[in-house]
Amino acid sequence: MFLANAGPHHRSPLLVGDSAILGDDGADEVERFLAVRADHRPTPLLSLSALAARLGIGELLVKDEAHRLGLCSFKALGGAYAVVRLVIERACLQLGRQIDYSELGQADVRSVAAGMIFACATDGNHGRSVAQGARFVGAKAVIFVHGGVSPGRVAAIAAFGAEIMRVDGTYDESVTEAARVSETKGWTVVSDTSWEDYERIPGLVMQGYTTILREALRQMREPPTHLFVQAGVGGIAAALGGHAALVLGAHRPKLVVVEPTLSACIFASAKAGHPVKVSHGAPTVMAMLECYEPSQVAWRILARVADAFMTVEDEEAIAAMNSLARPLPGDPAIVAGESGAAGLAGLLQAAGDEAMRRTLGLDSDARILVINSEGATDPARYRELVGLGPEDVQMAGAEHRV
């Protein structure tokens, strides 16, 4: 399914508060945090020139978030950053002075952090980020996981010292349970989705994601003409689209939001003109995108900055995974998880449909940026879907990385 954004807010300015979160000042703040992390490196930007030629477009670039901060996912930038910001704010109040990121290892700051408990619901990656952030500052994390989270992903969260709380049902039900339990116990919820009267912390999570586009713009010869970005609750798409609108203005790329057909809450919201919760059905293979209700703040931004919305089938995502693992001659091999390949799956669908090509302007002048939002966060599942181990694909692609 494909839908051009014909809403009344399309291409209108972001609200002042959203601009403050996603603009240059917010991105600067994230960079100050990343500067104190010894494991921070800009993720690679890889060119698929052979695939671009086959698709009839000028350039195809992949920002490979599988190499982000040891978590194999873009989510490493969001939850951990929000946790650290909240610890610093609490420490400033309790210690009566301004705290810099470089002071996070000091005993008095860690004493403040030790008294804080952070909680969230997760499909896997966001929970690891919150748990990693809590361990980084010496706080505690309690992560709520629903029945669809694979044992491998649960173990990866627990490896950071987080307490695991299991919830029957879907991701959305685990979000509700995390909020309920946290309210009774006085824990701080660090969610990547927002609801009424709960927007600031998800805004911090989204602010962390602006690093992806800021890095990519520095790595590119010129800005992209198109962004194909996957969406669950909408956070990464809104963060990148909002940041692009603020820093590039009239030269911003067209933003195409890509979702699984089986959980397309952003698409349904665009069609209705307001946030819509879709019904639960069969699970999608794109587990990190299996969300049935959009983040309110993300939807508010996407209503303004997204140019089109589309859905992809599970089979298309798996095909995109395989095309990255077994690239055309001359292109690098890339390890992309089921959800990580969704943006590329959207581009492949759009490039193969003449009506979509014309609507989006996918021609020889198009410079496309897609985000590999995760690598093989569940290696066993990756082998099942691709028929290769992620280590084999990584070895084949290593020579192309920058």
mmCIF file with all atom_site columns, N, CA, C and O in Angstrom, residues 98-130:
data_model
loop_
_atom_site.group_PDB
_atom_site.id
_atom_site.type_symbol
_atom_site.label_atom_id
_atom_site.label_alt_id
_atom_site.label_comp_id
_atom_site.label_asym_id
_atom_site.label_entity_id
_atom_site.label_seq_id
_atom_site.pdbx_PDB_ins_code
_atom_site.Cartn_x
_atom_site.Cartn_y
_atom_site.Cartn_z
_atom_site.occupancy
_atom_site.B_iso_or_equiv
_atom_site.pdbx_formal_charge
_atom_site.auth_seq_id
_atom_site.auth_comp_id
_atom_site.auth_asym_id
_atom_site.auth_atom_id
_atom_site.pdbx_PDB_model_num
ATOM 1   N N  . GLN A 1 98  ? 26.052 22.336 38.504 1.00 0.00 ? 98  GLN A N  1
ATOM 2   C CA . GLN A 1 98  ? 25.936 21.822 37.154 1.00 0.00 ? 98  GLN A CA 1
ATOM 3   C C  . GLN A 1 98  ? 26.843 20.607 36.982 1.00 0.00 ? 98  GLN A C  1
ATOM 4   O O  . GLN A 1 98  ? 27.982 20.593 37.460 1.00 0.00 ? 98  GLN A O  1
ATOM 5   N N  . ILE A 1 99  ? 26.327 19.598 36.308 1.00 0.00 ? 99  ILE A N  1
ATOM 6   C CA . ILE A 1 99  ? 27.059 18.355 36.100 1.00 0.00 ? 99  ILE A CA 1
ATOM 7   C C  . ILE A 1 99  ? 27.330 18.194 34.611 1.00 0.00 ? 99  ILE A C  1
ATOM 8   O O  . ILE A 1 99  ? 26.417 18.306 33.782 1.00 0.00 ? 99  ILE A O  1
ATOM 9   N N  . ASP A 1 100 ? 28.570 17.908 34.274 1.00 0.00 ? 100 ASP A N  1
ATOM 10  C CA . ASP A 1 100 ? 28.953 17.658 32.885 1.00 0.00 ? 100 ASP A CA 1
ATOM 11  C C  . ASP A 1 100 ? 28.990 16.149 32.636 1.00 0.00 ? 100 ASP A C  1
ATOM 12  O O  . ASP A 1 100 ? 29.149 15.353 33.567 1.00 0.00 ? 100 ASP A O  1
ATOM 13  N N  . TYR A 1 101 ? 28.851 15.764 31.378 1.00 0.00 ? 101 TYR A N  1
ATOM 14  C CA . TYR A 1 101 ? 28.919 14.340 31.040 1.00 0.00 ? 101 TYR A CA 1
ATOM 15  C C  . TYR A 1 101 ? 30.237 13.718 31.486 1.00 0.00 ? 101 TYR A C  1
ATOM 16  O O  . TYR A 1 101 ? 30.278 12.528 31.826 1.00 0.00 ? 101 TYR A O  1
ATOM 17  N N  . SER A 1 102 ? 31.289 14.495 31.512 1.00 0.00 ? 102 SER A N  1
ATOM 18  C CA . SER A 1 102 ? 32.595 13.975 31.923 1.00 0.00 ? 102 SER A CA 1
ATOM 19  C C  . SER A 1 102 ? 32.638 13.615 33.404 1.00 0.00 ? 102 SER A C  1
ATOM 20  O O  . SER A 1 102 ? 33.568 12.935 33.850 1.00 0.00 ? 102 SER A O  1
ATOM 21  N N  . GLU A 1 103 ? 31.632 14.035 34.177 1.00 0.00 ? 103 GLU A N  1
ATOM 22  C CA . GLU A 1 103 ? 31.598 13.763 35.612 1.00 0.00 ? 103 GLU A CA 1
ATOM 23  C C  . GLU A 1 103 ? 30.757 12.549 35.968 1.00 0.00 ? 103 GLU A C  1
ATOM 24  O O  . GLU A 1 103 ? 30.559 12.248 37.150 1.00 0.00 ? 103 GLU A O  1
ATOM 25  N N  . LEU A 1 104 ? 30.272 11.820 34.978 1.00 0.00 ? 104 LEU A N  1
ATOM 26  C CA . LEU A 1 104 ? 29.385 10.690 35.251 1.00 0.00 ? 104 LEU A CA 1
ATOM 27  C C  . LEU A 1 104 ? 30.052 9.585  36.059 1.00 0.00 ? 104 LEU A C  1
ATOM 28  O O  . LEU A 1 104 ? 29.373 8.811  36.732 1.00 0.00 ? 104 LEU A O  1
ATOM 29  N N  . GLY A 1 105 ? 31.366 9.520  36.013 1.00 0.00 ? 105 GLY A N  1
ATOM 30  C CA . GLY A 1 105 ? 32.071 8.495  36.768 1.00 0.00 ? 105 GLY A CA 1
ATOM 31  C C  . GLY A 1 105 ? 32.410 8.889  38.181 1.00 0.00 ? 105 GLY A C  1
ATOM 32  O O  . GLY A 1 105 ? 32.928 8.065  38.954 1.00 0.00 ? 105 GLY A O  1
ATOM 33  N N  . GLN A 1 106 ? 32.132 10.130 38.578 1.00 0.00 ? 106 GLN A N  1
ATOM 34  C CA . GLN A 1 106 ? 32.466 10.581 39.931 1.00 0.00 ? 106 GLN A CA 1
ATOM 35  C C  . GLN A 1 106 ? 31.546 9.940  40.961 1.00 0.00 ? 106 GLN A C  1
ATOM 36  O O  . GLN A 1 106 ? 30.374 9.670  40.702 1.00 0.00 ? 106 GLN A O  1
ATOM 37  N N  . ALA A 1 107 ? 32.088 9.730  42.163 1.00 0.00 ? 107 ALA A N  1
ATOM 38  C CA . ALA A 1 107 ? 31.363 8.986  43.200 1.00 0.00 ? 107 ALA A CA 1
ATOM 39  C C  . ALA A 1 107 ? 30.045 9.649  43.578 1.00 0.00 ? 107 ALA A C  1
ATOM 40  O O  . ALA A 1 107 ? 29.035 8.960  43.780 1.00 0.00 ? 107 ALA A O  1
ATOM 41  N N  . ASP A 1 108 ? 30.015 10.979 43.695 1.00 0.00 ? 108 ASP A N  1
ATOM 42  C CA . ASP A 1 108 ? 28.775 11.627 44.123 1.00 0.00 ? 108 ASP A CA 1
ATOM 43  C C  . ASP A 1 108 ? 27.692 11.522 43.056 1.00 0.00 ? 108 ASP A C  1
ATOM 44  O O  . ASP A 1 108 ? 26.508 11.347 43.374 1.00 0.00 ? 108 ASP A O  1
ATOM 45  N N  . VAL A 1 109 ? 28.087 11.594 41.794 1.00 0.00 ? 109 VAL A N  1
ATOM 46  C CA . VAL A 1 109 ? 27.107 11.457 40.709 1.00 0.00 ? 109 VAL A CA 1
ATOM 47  C C  . VAL A 1 109 ? 26.612 10.014 40.633 1.00 0.00 ? 109 VAL A C  1
ATOM 48  O O  . VAL A 1 109 ? 25.405 9.763  40.492 1.00 0.00 ? 109 VAL A O  1
ATOM 49  N N  . ARG A 1 110 ? 27.499 9.058  40.764 1.00 0.00 ? 110 ARG A N  1
ATOM 50  C CA . ARG A 1 110 ? 27.074 7.658  40.716 1.00 0.00 ? 110 ARG A CA 1
ATOM 51  C C  . ARG A 1 110 ? 26.214 7.290  41.916 1.00 0.00 ? 110 ARG A C  1
ATOM 52  O O  . ARG A 1 110 ? 25.344 6.420  41.830 1.00 0.00 ? 110 ARG A O  1
ATOM 53  N N  . SER A 1 111 ? 26.429 7.970  43.041 1.00 0.00 ? 111 SER A N  1
ATOM 54  C CA . SER A 1 111 ? 25.573 7.739  44.206 1.00 0.00 ? 111 SER A CA 1
ATOM 55  C C  . SER A 1 111 ? 24.136 8.166  43.919 1.00 0.00 ? 111 SER A C  1
ATOM 56  O O  . SER A 1 111 ? 23.184 7.497  44.321 1.00 0.00 ? 111 SER A O  1
ATOM 57  N N  . VAL A 1 112 ? 23.984 9.282  43.213 1.00 0.00 ? 112 VAL A N  1
ATOM 58  C CA . VAL A 1 112 ? 22.649 9.726  42.806 1.00 0.00 ? 112 VAL A CA 1
ATOM 59  C C  . VAL A 1 112 ? 22.029 8.706  41.865 1.00 0.00 ? 112 VAL A C  1
ATOM 60  O O  . VAL A 1 112 ? 20.869 8.295  42.026 1.00 0.00 ? 112 VAL A O  1
ATOM 61  N N  . ALA A 1 113 ? 22.800 8.267  40.876 1.00 0.00 ? 113 ALA A N  1
ATOM 62  C CA . ALA A 1 113 ? 22.289 7.309  39.899 1.00 0.00 ? 113 ALA A CA 1
ATOM 63  C C  . ALA A 1 113 ? 21.891 5.995  40.550 1.00 0.00 ? 113 ALA A C  1
ATOM 64  O O  . ALA A 1 113 ? 20.899 5.357  40.147 1.00 0.00 ? 113 ALA A O  1
ATOM 65  N N  . ALA A 1 114 ? 22.628 5.582  41.571 1.00 0.00 ? 114 ALA A N  1
ATOM 66  C CA . ALA A 1 114 ? 22.348 4.306  42.235 1.00 0.00 ? 114 ALA A CA 1
ATOM 67  C C  . ALA A 1 114 ? 20.975 4.284  42.881 1.00 0.00 ? 114 ALA A C  1
ATOM 68  O O  . ALA A 1 114 ? 20.412 3.202  43.119 1.00 0.00 ? 114 ALA A O  1
ATOM 69  N N  . GLY A 1 115 ? 20.432 5.451  43.163 1.00 0.00 ? 115 GLY A N  1
ATOM 70  C CA . GLY A 1 115 ? 19.102 5.529  43.760 1.00 0.00 ? 115 GLY A CA 1
ATOM 71  C C  . GLY A 1 115 ? 17.981 5.611  42.749 1.00 0.00 ? 115 GLY A C  1
ATOM 72  O O  . GLY A 1 115 ? 16.814 5.788  43.132 1.00 0.00 ? 115 GLY A O  1
ATOM 73  N N  . MET A 1 116 ? 18.306 5.496  41.462 1.00 0.00 ? 116 MET A N  1
ATOM 74  C CA . MET A 1 116 ? 17.302 5.615  40.407 1.00 0.00 ? 116 MET A CA 1
ATOM 75  C C  . MET A 1 116 ? 17.062 4.271  39.732 1.00 0.00 ? 116 MET A C  1
ATOM 76  O O  . MET A 1 116 ? 17.989 3.501  39.509 1.00 0.00 ? 116 MET A O  1
ATOM 77  N N  . ILE A 1 117 ? 15.798 3.989  39.429 1.00 0.00 ? 117 ILE A N  1
ATOM 78  C CA . ILE A 1 117 ? 15.412 2.768  38.722 1.00 0.00 ? 117 ILE A CA 1
ATOM 79  C C  . ILE A 1 117 ? 14.668 3.182  37.458 1.00 0.00 ? 117 ILE A C  1
ATOM 80  O O  . ILE A 1 117 ? 13.672 3.898  37.506 1.00 0.00 ? 117 ILE A O  1
ATOM 81  N N  . PHE A 1 118 ? 15.168 2.708  36.310 1.00 0.00 ? 118 PHE A N  1
ATOM 82  C CA . PHE A 1 118 ? 14.579 3.029  35.015 1.00 0.00 ? 118 PHE A CA 1
ATOM 83  C C  . PHE A 1 118 ? 13.882 1.795  34.457 1.00 0.00 ? 118 PHE A C  1
ATOM 84  O O  . PHE A 1 118 ? 14.416 0.687  34.534 1.00 0.00 ? 118 PHE A O  1
ATOM 85  N N  . ALA A 1 119 ? 12.705 2.018  33.892 1.00 0.00 ? 119 ALA A N  1
ATOM 86  C CA . ALA A 1 119 ? 11.925 0.901  33.363 1.00 0.00 ? 119 ALA A CA 1
ATOM 87  C C  . ALA A 1 119 ? 11.451 1.231  31.951 1.00 0.00 ? 119 ALA A C  1
ATOM 88  O O  . ALA A 1 119 ? 11.293 2.392  31.583 1.00 0.00 ? 119 ALA A O  1
ATOM 89  N N  . CYS A 1 120 ? 11.249 0.181  31.172 1.00 0.00 ? 120 CYS A N  1
ATOM 90  C CA . CYS A 1 120 ? 10.658 0.368  29.842 1.00 0.00 ? 120 CYS A CA 1
ATOM 91  C C  . CYS A 1 120 ? 10.127 -0.961 29.351 1.00 0.00 ? 120 CYS A C  1
ATOM 92  O O  . CYS A 1 120 ? 10.477 -2.031 29.857 1.00 0.00 ? 120 CYS A O  1
ATOM 93  N N  . ALA A 1 121 ? 9.274  -0.872 28.333 1.00 0.00 ? 121 ALA A N  1
ATOM 94  C CA . ALA A 1 121 ? 8.862  -2.048 27.575 1.00 0.00 ? 121 ALA A CA 1
ATOM 95  C C  . ALA A 1 121 ? 9.692  -2.094 26.308 1.00 0.00 ? 121 ALA A C  1
ATOM 96  O O  . ALA A 1 121 ? 10.177 -1.072 25.825 1.00 0.00 ? 121 ALA A O  1
ATOM 97  N N  . THR A 1 122 ? 9.851  -3.296 25.761 1.00 0.00 ? 122 THR A N  1
ATOM 98  C CA . THR A 1 122 ? 10.725 -3.410 24.585 1.00 0.00 ? 122 THR A CA 1
ATOM 99  C C  . THR A 1 122 ? 10.357 -4.599 23.723 1.00 0.00 ? 122 THR A C  1
ATOM 100 O O  . THR A 1 122 ? 9.811  -5.594 24.202 1.00 0.00 ? 122 THR A O  1
ATOM 101 N N  . ASP A 1 123 ? 10.680 -4.474 22.426 1.00 0.00 ? 123 ASP A N  1
ATOM 102 C CA . ASP A 1 123 ? 10.714 -5.626 21.524 1.00 0.00 ? 123 ASP A CA 1
ATOM 103 C C  . ASP A 1 123 ? 12.100 -6.243 21.521 1.00 0.00 ? 123 ASP A C  1
ATOM 104 O O  . ASP A 1 123 ? 12.318 -7.281 20.899 1.00 0.00 ? 123 ASP A O  1
ATOM 105 N N  . GLY A 1 124 ? 13.050 -5.575 22.181 1.00 0.00 ? 124 GLY A N  1
ATOM 106 C CA . GLY A 1 124 ? 14.399 -6.100 22.267 1.00 0.00 ? 124 GLY A CA 1
ATOM 107 C C  . GLY A 1 124 ? 15.465 -5.023 22.291 1.00 0.00 ? 124 GLY A C  1
ATOM 108 O O  . GLY A 1 124 ? 16.241 -4.906 23.239 1.00 0.00 ? 124 GLY A O  1
ATOM 109 N N  . ASN A 1 125 ? 15.512 -4.187 21.268 1.00 0.00 ? 125 ASN A N  1
ATOM 110 C CA . ASN A 1 125 ? 16.617 -3.243 21.121 1.00 0.00 ? 125 ASN A CA 1
ATOM 111 C C  . ASN A 1 125 ? 16.538 -2.051 22.063 1.00 0.00 ? 125 ASN A C  1
ATOM 112 O O  . ASN A 1 125 ? 17.550 -1.637 22.639 1.00 0.00 ? 125 ASN A O  1
ATOM 113 N N  . HIS A 1 126 ? 15.362 -1.453 22.231 1.00 0.00 ? 126 HIS A N  1
ATOM 114 C CA . HIS A 1 126 ? 15.237 -0.312 23.138 1.00 0.00 ? 126 HIS A CA 1
ATOM 115 C C  . HIS A 1 126 ? 15.559 -0.733 24.567 1.00 0.00 ? 126 HIS A C  1
ATOM 116 O O  . HIS A 1 126 ? 16.222 0.008  25.315 1.00 0.00 ? 126 HIS A O  1
ATOM 117 N N  . GLY A 1 127 ? 15.113 -1.915 24.957 1.00 0.00 ? 127 GLY A N  1
ATOM 118 C CA . GLY A 1 127 ? 15.407 -2.392 26.303 1.00 0.00 ? 127 GLY A CA 1
ATOM 119 C C  . GLY A 1 127 ? 16.893 -2.565 26.551 1.00 0.00 ? 127 GLY A C  1
ATOM 120 O O  . GLY A 1 127 ? 17.400 -2.264 27.639 1.00 0.00 ? 127 GLY A O  1
ATOM 121 N N  . ARG A 1 128 ? 17.610 -3.043 25.542 1.00 0.00 ? 128 ARG A N  1
ATOM 122 C CA . ARG A 1 128 ? 19.067 -3.161 25.700 1.00 0.00 ? 128 ARG A CA 1
ATOM 123 C C  . ARG A 1 128 ? 19.709 -1.789 25.861 1.00 0.00 ? 128 ARG A C  1
ATOM 124 O O  . ARG A 1 128 ? 20.654 -1.625 26.636 1.00 0.00 ? 128 ARG A O  1
ATOM 125 N N  . SER A 1 129 ? 19.201 -0.796 25.140 1.00 0.00 ? 129 SER A N  1
ATOM 126 C CA . SER A 1 129 ? 19.771 0.546  25.240 1.00 0.00 ? 129 SER A CA 1
ATOM 127 C C  . SER A 1 129 ? 19.544 1.130  26.625 1.00 0.00 ? 129 SER A C  1
ATOM 128 O O  . SER A 1 129 ? 20.461 1.701  27.233 1.00 0.00 ? 129 SER A O  1
ATOM 129 N N  . VAL A 1 130 ? 18.329 0.997  27.157 1.00 0.00 ? 130 VAL A N  1
ATOM 130 C CA . VAL A 1 130 ? 18.042 1.500  28.500 1.00 0.00 ? 130 VAL A CA 1
ATOM 131 C C  . VAL A 1 130 ? 18.899 0.763  29.525 1.00 0.00 ? 130 VAL A C  1
ATOM 132 O O  . VAL A 1 130 ? 19.473 1.374  30.439 1.00 0.00 ? 130 VAL A O  1
#
